[in-house]
XYZ file of C-alpha atoms in Angstrom:
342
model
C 15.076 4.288 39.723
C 15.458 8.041 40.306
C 12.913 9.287 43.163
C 10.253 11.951 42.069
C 7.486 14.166 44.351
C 4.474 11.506 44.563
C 1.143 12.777 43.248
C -0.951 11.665 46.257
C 1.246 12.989 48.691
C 3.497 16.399 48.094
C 5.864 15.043 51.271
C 6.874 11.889 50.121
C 8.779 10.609 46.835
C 8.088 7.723 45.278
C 10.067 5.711 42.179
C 9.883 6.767 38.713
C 9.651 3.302 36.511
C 9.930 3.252 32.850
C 7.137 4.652 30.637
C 4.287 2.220 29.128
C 4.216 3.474 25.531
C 0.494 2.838 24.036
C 1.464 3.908 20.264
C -1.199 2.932 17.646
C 0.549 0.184 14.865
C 1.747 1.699 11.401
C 0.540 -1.072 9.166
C 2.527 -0.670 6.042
C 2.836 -4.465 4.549
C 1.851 -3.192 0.743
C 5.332 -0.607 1.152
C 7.500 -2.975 3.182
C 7.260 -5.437 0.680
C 7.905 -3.665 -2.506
C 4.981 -4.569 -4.992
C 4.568 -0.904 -6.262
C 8.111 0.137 -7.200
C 8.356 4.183 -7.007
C 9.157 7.096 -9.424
C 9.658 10.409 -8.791
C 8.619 13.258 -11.357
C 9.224 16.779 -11.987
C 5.570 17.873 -12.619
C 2.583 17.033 -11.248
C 1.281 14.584 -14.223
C 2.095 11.148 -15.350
C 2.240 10.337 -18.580
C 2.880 7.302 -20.265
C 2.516 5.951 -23.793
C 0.646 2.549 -24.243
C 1.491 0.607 -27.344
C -0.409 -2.485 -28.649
C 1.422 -4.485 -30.773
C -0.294 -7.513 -33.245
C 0.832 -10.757 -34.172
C -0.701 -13.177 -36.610
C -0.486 -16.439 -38.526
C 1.547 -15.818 -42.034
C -0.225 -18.513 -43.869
C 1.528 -20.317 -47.036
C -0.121 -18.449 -50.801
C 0.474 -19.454 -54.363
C 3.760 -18.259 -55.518
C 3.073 -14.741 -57.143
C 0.116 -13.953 -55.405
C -0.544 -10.795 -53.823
C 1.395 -10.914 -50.387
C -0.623 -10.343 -47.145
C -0.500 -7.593 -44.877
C -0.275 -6.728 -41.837
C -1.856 -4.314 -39.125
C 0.065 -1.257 -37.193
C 0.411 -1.488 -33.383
C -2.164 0.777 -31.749
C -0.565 3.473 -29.962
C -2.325 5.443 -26.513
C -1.104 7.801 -24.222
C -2.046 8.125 -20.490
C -2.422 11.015 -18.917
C -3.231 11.314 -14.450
C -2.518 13.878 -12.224
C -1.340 13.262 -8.579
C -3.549 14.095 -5.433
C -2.145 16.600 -3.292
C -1.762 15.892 0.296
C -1.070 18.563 3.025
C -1.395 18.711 6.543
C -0.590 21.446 9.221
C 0.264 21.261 13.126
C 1.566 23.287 15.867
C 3.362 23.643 18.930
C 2.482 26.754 21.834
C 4.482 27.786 24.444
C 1.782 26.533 26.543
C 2.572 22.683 24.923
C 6.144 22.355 26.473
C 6.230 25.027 29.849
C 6.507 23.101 33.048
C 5.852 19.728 31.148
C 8.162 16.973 31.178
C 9.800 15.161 28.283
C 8.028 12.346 27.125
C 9.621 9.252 28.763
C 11.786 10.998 31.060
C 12.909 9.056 34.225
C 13.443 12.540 36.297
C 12.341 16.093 35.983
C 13.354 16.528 32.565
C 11.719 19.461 31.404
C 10.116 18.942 27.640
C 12.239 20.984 25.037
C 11.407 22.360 21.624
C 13.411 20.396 19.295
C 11.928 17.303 21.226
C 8.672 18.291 20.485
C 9.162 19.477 16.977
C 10.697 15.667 16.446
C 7.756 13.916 17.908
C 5.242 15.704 15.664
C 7.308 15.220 12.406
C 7.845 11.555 13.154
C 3.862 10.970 13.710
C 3.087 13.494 10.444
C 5.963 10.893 8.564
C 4.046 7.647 10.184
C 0.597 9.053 9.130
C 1.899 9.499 5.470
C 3.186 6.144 5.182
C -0.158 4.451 6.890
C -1.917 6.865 4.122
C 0.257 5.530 1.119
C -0.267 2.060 2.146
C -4.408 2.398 2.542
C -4.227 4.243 -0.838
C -2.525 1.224 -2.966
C -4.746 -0.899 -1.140
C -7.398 0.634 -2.796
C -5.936 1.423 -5.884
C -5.512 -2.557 -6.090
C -9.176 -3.285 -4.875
C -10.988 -1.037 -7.275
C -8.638 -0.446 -9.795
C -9.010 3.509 -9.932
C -6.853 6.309 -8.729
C -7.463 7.086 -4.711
C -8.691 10.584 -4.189
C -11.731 9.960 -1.899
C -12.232 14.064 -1.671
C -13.025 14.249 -5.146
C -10.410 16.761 -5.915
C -8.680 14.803 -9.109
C -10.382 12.875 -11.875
C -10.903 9.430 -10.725
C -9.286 7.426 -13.277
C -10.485 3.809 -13.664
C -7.539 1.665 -15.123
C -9.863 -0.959 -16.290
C -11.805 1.273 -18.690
C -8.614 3.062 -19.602
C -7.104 0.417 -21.130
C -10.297 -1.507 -22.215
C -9.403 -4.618 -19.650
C -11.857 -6.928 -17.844
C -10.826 -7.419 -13.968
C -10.836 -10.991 -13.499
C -13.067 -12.643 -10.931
C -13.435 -16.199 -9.533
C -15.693 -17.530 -7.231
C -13.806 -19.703 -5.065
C -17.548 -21.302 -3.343
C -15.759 -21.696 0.168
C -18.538 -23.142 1.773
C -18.752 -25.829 -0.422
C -17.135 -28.780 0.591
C -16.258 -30.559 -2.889
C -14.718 -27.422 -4.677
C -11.711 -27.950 -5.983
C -9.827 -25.092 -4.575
C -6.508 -25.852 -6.189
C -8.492 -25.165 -9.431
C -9.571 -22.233 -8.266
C -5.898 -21.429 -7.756
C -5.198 -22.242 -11.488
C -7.781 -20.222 -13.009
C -6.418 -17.697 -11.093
C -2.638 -18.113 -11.944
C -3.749 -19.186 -15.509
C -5.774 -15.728 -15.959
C -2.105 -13.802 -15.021
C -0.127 -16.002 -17.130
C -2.275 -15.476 -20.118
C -1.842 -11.410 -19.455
C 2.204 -11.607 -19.807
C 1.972 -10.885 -23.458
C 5.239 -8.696 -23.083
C 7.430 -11.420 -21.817
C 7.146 -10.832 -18.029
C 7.964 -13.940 -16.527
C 5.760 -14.518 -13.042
C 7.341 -14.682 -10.001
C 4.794 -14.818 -7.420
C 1.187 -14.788 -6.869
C -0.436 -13.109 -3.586
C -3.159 -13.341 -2.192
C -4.253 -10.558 0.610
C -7.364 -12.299 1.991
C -10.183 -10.423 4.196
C -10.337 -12.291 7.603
C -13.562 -13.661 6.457
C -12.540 -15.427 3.529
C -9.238 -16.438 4.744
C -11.394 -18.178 8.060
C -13.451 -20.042 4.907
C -10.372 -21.135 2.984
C -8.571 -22.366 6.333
C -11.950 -24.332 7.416
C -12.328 -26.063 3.666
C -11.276 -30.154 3.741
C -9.311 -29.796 1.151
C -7.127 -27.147 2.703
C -7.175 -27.629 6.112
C -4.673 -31.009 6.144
C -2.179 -28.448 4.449
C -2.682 -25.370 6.896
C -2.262 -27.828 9.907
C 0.942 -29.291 8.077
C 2.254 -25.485 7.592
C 1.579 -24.848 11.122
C 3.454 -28.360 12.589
C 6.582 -27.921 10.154
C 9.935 -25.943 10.875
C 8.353 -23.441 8.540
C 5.507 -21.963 11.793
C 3.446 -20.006 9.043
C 1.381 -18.331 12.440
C 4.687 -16.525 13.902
C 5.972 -15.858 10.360
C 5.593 -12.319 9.346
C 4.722 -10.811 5.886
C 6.785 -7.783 4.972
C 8.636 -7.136 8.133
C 5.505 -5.187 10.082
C 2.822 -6.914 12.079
C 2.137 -10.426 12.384
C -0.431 -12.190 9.414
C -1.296 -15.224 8.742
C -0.215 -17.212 5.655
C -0.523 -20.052 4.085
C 0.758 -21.095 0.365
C -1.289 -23.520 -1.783
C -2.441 -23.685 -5.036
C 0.737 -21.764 -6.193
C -0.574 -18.832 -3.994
C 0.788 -17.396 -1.375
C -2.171 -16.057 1.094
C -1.909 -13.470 3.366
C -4.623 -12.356 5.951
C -5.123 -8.774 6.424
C -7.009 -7.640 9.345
C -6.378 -4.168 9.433
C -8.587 -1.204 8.334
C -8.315 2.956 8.980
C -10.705 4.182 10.149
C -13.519 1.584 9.784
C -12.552 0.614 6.214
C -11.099 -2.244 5.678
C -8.177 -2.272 3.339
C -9.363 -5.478 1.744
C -12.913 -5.216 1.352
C -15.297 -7.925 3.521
C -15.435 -11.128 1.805
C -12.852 -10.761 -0.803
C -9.285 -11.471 -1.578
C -6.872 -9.318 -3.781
C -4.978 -11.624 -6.042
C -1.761 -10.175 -6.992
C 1.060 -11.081 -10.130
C 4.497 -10.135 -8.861
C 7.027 -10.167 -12.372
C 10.130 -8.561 -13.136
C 8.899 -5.584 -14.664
C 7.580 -2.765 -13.072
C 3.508 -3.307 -13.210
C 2.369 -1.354 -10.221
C 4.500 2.070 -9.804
C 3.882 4.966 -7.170
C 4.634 8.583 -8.649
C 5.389 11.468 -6.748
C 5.503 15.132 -7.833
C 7.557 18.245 -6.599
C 5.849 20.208 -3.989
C 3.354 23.451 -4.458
C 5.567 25.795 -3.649
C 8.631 28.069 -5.294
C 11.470 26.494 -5.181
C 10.435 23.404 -5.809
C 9.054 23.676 -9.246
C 10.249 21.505 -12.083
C 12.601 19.963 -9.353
C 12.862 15.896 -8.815
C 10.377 15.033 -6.443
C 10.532 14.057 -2.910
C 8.517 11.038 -1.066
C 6.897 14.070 1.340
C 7.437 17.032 2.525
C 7.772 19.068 5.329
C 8.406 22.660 7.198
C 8.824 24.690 10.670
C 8.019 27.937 11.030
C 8.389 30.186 13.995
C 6.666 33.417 14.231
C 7.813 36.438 14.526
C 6.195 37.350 18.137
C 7.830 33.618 19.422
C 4.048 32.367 19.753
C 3.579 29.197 17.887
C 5.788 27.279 15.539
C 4.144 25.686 12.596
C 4.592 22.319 10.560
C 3.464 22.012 7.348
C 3.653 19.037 5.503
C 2.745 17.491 1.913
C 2.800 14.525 0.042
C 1.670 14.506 -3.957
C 1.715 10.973 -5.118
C -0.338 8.371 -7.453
C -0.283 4.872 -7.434
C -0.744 3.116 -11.084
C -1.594 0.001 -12.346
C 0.219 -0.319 -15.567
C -0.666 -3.904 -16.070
C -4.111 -4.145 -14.684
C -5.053 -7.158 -15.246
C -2.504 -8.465 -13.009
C -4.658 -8.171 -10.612
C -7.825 -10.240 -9.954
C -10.868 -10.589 -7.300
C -11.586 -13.713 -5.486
C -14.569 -14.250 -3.621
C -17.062 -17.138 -2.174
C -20.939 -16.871 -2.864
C -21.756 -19.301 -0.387
């Protein structure tokens, strides 16, 4: 280890050991696992028709009687802007003189393109945690995440006249029949794949509380113990490649437990679990829109943005950063609330 000047004492040197890097965890399991597939526009509005088609019984008629007839699909067209999300930062003279780099074993001296990196790379991390927490909530309420008010908050349900389905899975009780619960659950999706989607998965992101009653219930617990004793160690397995969650798959679900909130808000609300339909078309989709500014208009979009600017009297250099995005549900009702009353 290289010898520096000690702090307690300017006449003697002392080893420098390796840093102990305390960096806050980017919990991104809703992007690292690819439920909301992602689009990128040209202008800041999505649009997109929605066409209900009819089908009906021909029943048998007297030969020469008047034919019947048939209704006309019933045609809509959707119409949301995207939020627009910018941020700003700096770095001063002041930041980097004297200082040494981050994680340097010697008397590195901190540089400007080190420091422009480090901000950019927590502005990226901060957009992804932010994209993440807003399909969370997108999937929890079913409306378009712009907390500051500054779009029209678009509920999906009412847009395209849909009930969210809800099922009280009565944890606490200990003769439910959770694998029923399950079904209705699974039955409810199937029964919404009126365009031939064919149902790959169903997810379940659980809220520590409810996942602690589903683990504790008789009827599940012999299964959670089995998951945990098998080859397949559901505790160390990890959901999405970031973090570790626990899981457990019964009833033709696949349950996840997500623990993590942002700044005191949960992403899955207390209580609850967000039952998701995975299928092969794409039902959740993330849109993003060009940038504010000229030279970007009526371009393809970019995931974010961002920008360094020096000044002209070498004072400060400036980042500026956007993202403009929207996350969709185009098949609602692939989506469903569980909960326990008890």
């Amino acid at each position: 280890m290289p010898l520096v000047q000690s702090t307690q004492n300017a006449f003697q040197l002392v080893d420098r050991n390796n840093e102990l890097l305390l960096l806050p965890q980017t919990w991104t399991i809703l992007n690292d696992m690819g439920i909301f597939s992602e689009e990128y526009l040209s202008t800041p509005t999505v649009t997109f028709e929605e066409r209900k088609g009819t089908l009906s019984l021909i029943k048998d008629q007297v030969r020469g009687s008047k034919p019947q007839t048939r209704t006309n699909d019933v045609r809509k067209l959707h119409s949301y802007s995207t939020t627009y999300h910018p941020i700003e930062d700096a770095i001063y003279p002041r930041d980097i003189a004297g200082v040494t780099r981050p994680g340097a074993l010697n008397q590195e001296v901190d540089t400007e393109a080190a420091a422009v990196v480090r901000k950019l790379q927590a502005i990226e991390k901060s957009y992804s945690v932010t994209l993440n927490y807003a399909r969370f909530k997108t999937l929890s309420t079913g409306q378009v995440w712009a907390p500051n008010g500054t779009t029209v908050i678009a509920d999906f349900y009412s847009d395209f006249g849909l009930t969210k389905k809800t099922v009280d899975f009565v944890l606490s009780t200990a003769t439910t029949d959770i694998i029923d619960k399950c079904n209705e659950v699974v039955a409810s999706f199937q029964a919404s794949a009126t365009e031939g989607q064919v149902i790959n998965r169903v997810i379940g992101f659980a809220s520590p509380g409810f996942m602690a009653k589903l683990l504790a219930h008789p009827k599940v617990t012999n299964a959670w113990n089995y998951q945990q004793l098998g080859q397949y160690n559901i505790v160390q397995d990890r959901a999405g490649g970031m973090g570790l969650y626990r899981k457990l798959s019964f009833g033709g679900v696949d349950f996840i437990e997500v623990t993590q909130s942002l700044n005191g808000d949960a992403f899955v609300p207390a209580g609850d679990c967000i039952f998701v339909a995975l299928d092969d078309s794409q039902s959740f989709v993330t849109y993003y829109s060009p940038s504010e500014r000229f030279g970007y208009v009526n371009t393809i979009a970019e995931k974010m943005y961002a920008w360094t600017y020096k000044s002209e009297r070498q004072t400060e250099i400036t980042i500026e950063a956007e993202m403009n995005m929207l996350n969709v549900l185009r098949k609602p009702n692939f989506v469903a609330r569980g909960f326990s009353s008890n």
